PDB file of C-alpha atoms in Angstrom:
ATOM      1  CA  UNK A   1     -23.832 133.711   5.144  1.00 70.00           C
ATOM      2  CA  UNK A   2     -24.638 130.430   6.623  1.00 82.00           C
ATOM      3  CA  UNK A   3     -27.636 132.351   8.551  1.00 91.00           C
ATOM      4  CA  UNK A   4     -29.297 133.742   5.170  1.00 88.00           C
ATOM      5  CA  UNK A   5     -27.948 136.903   6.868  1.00 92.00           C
ATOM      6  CA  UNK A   6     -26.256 139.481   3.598  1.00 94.00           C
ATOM      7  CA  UNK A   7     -25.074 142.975   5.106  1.00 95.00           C
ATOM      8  CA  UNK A   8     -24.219 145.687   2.901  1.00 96.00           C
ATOM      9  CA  UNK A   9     -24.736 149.406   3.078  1.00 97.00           C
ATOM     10  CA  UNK A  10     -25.504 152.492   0.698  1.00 98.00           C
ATOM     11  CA  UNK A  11     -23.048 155.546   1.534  1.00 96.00           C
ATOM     12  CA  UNK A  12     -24.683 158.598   0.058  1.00 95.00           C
ATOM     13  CA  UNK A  13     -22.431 162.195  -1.083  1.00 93.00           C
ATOM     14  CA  UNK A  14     -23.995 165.051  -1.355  1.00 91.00           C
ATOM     15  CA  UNK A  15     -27.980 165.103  -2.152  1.00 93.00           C
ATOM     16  CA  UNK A  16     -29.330 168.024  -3.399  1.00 89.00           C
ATOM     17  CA  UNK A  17     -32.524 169.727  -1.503  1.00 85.00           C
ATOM     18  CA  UNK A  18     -31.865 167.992   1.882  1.00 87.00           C
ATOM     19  CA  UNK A  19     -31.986 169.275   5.060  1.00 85.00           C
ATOM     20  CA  UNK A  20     -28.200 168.621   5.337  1.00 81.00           C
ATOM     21  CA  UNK A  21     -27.232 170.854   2.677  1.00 80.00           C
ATOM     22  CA  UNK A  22     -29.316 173.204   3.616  1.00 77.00           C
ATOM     23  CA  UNK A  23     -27.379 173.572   7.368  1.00 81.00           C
ATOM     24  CA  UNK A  24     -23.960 173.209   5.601  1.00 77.00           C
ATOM     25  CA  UNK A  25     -24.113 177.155   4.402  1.00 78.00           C
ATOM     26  CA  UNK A  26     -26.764 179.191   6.835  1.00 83.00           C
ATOM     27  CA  UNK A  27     -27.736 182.232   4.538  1.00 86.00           C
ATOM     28  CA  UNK A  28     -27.461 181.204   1.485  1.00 86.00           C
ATOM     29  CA  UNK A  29     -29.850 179.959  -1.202  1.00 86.00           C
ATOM     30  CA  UNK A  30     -30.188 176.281  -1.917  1.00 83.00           C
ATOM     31  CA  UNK A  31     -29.205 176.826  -5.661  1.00 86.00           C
ATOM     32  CA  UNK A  32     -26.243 178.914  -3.978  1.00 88.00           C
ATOM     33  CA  UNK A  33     -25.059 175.733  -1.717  1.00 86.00           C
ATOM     34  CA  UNK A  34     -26.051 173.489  -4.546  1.00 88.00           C
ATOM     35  CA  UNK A  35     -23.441 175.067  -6.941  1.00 89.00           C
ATOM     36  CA  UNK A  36     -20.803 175.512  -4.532  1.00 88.00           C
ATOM     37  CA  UNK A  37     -20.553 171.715  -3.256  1.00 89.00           C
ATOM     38  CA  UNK A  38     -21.157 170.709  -7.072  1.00 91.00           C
ATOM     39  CA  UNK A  39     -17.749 172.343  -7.688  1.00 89.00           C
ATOM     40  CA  UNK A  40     -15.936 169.423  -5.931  1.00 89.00           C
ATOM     41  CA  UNK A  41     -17.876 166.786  -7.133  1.00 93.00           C
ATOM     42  CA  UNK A  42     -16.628 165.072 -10.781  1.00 93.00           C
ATOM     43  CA  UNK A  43     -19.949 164.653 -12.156  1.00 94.00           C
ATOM     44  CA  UNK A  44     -20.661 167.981 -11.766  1.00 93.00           C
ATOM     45  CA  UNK A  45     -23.794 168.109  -9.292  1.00 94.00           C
ATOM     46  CA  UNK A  46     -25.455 166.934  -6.446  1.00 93.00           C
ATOM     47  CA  UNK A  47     -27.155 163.782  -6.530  1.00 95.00           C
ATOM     48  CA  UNK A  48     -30.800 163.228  -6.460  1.00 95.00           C
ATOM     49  CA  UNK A  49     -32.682 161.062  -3.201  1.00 95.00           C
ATOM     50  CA  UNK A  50     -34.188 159.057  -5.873  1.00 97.00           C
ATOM     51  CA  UNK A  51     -30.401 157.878  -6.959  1.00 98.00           C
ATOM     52  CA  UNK A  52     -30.362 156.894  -3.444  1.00 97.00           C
ATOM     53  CA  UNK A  53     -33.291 154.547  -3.270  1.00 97.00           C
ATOM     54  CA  UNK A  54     -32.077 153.176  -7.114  1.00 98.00           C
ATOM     55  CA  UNK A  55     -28.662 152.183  -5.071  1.00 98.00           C
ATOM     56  CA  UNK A  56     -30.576 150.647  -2.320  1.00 97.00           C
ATOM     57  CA  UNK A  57     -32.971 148.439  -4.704  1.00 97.00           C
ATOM     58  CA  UNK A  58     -29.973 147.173  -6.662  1.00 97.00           C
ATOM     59  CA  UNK A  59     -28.167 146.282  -3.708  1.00 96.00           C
ATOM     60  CA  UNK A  60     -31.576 144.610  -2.681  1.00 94.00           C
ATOM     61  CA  UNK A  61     -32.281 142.767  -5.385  1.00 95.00           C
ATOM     62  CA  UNK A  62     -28.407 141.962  -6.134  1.00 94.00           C
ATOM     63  CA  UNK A  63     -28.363 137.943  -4.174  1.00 92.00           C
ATOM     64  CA  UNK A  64     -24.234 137.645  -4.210  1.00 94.00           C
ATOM     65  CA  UNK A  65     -23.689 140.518  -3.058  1.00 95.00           C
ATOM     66  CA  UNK A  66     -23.054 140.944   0.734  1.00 95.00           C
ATOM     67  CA  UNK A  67     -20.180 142.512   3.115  1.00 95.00           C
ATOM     68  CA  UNK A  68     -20.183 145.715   0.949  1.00 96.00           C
ATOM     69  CA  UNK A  69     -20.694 149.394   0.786  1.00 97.00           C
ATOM     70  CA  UNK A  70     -21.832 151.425  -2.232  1.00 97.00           C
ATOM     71  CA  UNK A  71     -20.588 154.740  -2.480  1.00 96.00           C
ATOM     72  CA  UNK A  72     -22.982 156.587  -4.461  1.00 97.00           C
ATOM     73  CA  UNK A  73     -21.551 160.027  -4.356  1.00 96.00           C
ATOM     74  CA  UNK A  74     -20.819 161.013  -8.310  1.00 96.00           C
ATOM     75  CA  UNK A  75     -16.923 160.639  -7.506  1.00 94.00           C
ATOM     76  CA  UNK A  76     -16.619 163.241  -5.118  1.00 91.00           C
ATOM     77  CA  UNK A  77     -14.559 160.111  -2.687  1.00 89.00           C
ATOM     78  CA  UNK A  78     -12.019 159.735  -4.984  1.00 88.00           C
ATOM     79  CA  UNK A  79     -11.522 163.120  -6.607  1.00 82.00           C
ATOM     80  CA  UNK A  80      -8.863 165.413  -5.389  1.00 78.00           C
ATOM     81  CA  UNK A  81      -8.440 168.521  -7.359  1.00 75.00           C
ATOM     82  CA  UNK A  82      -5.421 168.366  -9.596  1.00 72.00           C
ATOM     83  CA  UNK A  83      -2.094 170.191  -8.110  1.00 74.00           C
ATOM     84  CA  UNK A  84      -1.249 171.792 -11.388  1.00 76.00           C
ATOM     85  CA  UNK A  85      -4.303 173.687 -13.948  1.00 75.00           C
ATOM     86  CA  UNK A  86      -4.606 172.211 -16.825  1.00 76.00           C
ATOM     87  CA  UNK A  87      -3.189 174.765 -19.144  1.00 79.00           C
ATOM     88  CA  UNK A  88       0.321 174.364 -17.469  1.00 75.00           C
ATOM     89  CA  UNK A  89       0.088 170.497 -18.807  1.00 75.00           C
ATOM     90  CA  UNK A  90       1.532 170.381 -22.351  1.00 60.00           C
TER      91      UNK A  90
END
C-alpha cells in the first residue's frame, strides 16, 4: 500500500513428519497417520516443510502481490469425496 506495507499469508494442509500429525492419531506409526490423512488429500500425500518455505519465498519475492493467502495444501480445501463411486458413473 501507500506505506510500502504488502500482507499476505501461507496456509499450510497437512505436512508430513510434524509434530501435528504426529498428535492427530496417538498410537500409531507416522507412515500409519501419513497414509491415512493422504487418503483425503487429491494429490495423494502429505506435503513436505520444504513446499512450505518454496510458498513463502514466492510470495516473498512476488512485488504485486499483497492482501492474499496461499493455500498450499495439495487440494485437500477444495476436495470433497464424490457422493457416487465411480463405477456407478457410465
Amino acid at each position: 500500500g501507500c506505506d510500502g506495507v504488502r500482507v499476505v499469508g501461507v496456509a499450510p494442509g497437512p505436512i508430513k513428519d510434524t509434530p501435528g500429525t504426529t498428535k492427530l492419531a496417538p498410537g500409531m506409526t507416522p507412515g500409519q497417520v501419513n497414509e491415512m490423512i493422504a487418503e483425503g488429500i487429491p494429490l495423494g500425500r502429505m506435503g513436505d516443510a520444504s513446499e512450505i518455505g518454496h510458498a513463502a519465498v514466492f510470495l516473498c519475492c512476488s512485488q504485486y502481490i499483497t492482501g492474499d493467502t496461499l493455500i498450499v495444501d495439495g487440494g485437500e480445501w477444495l476436495y470433497k469425496p464424490p457422493m457416487v463411486p465411480k463405477e456407478m458413473v457410465s
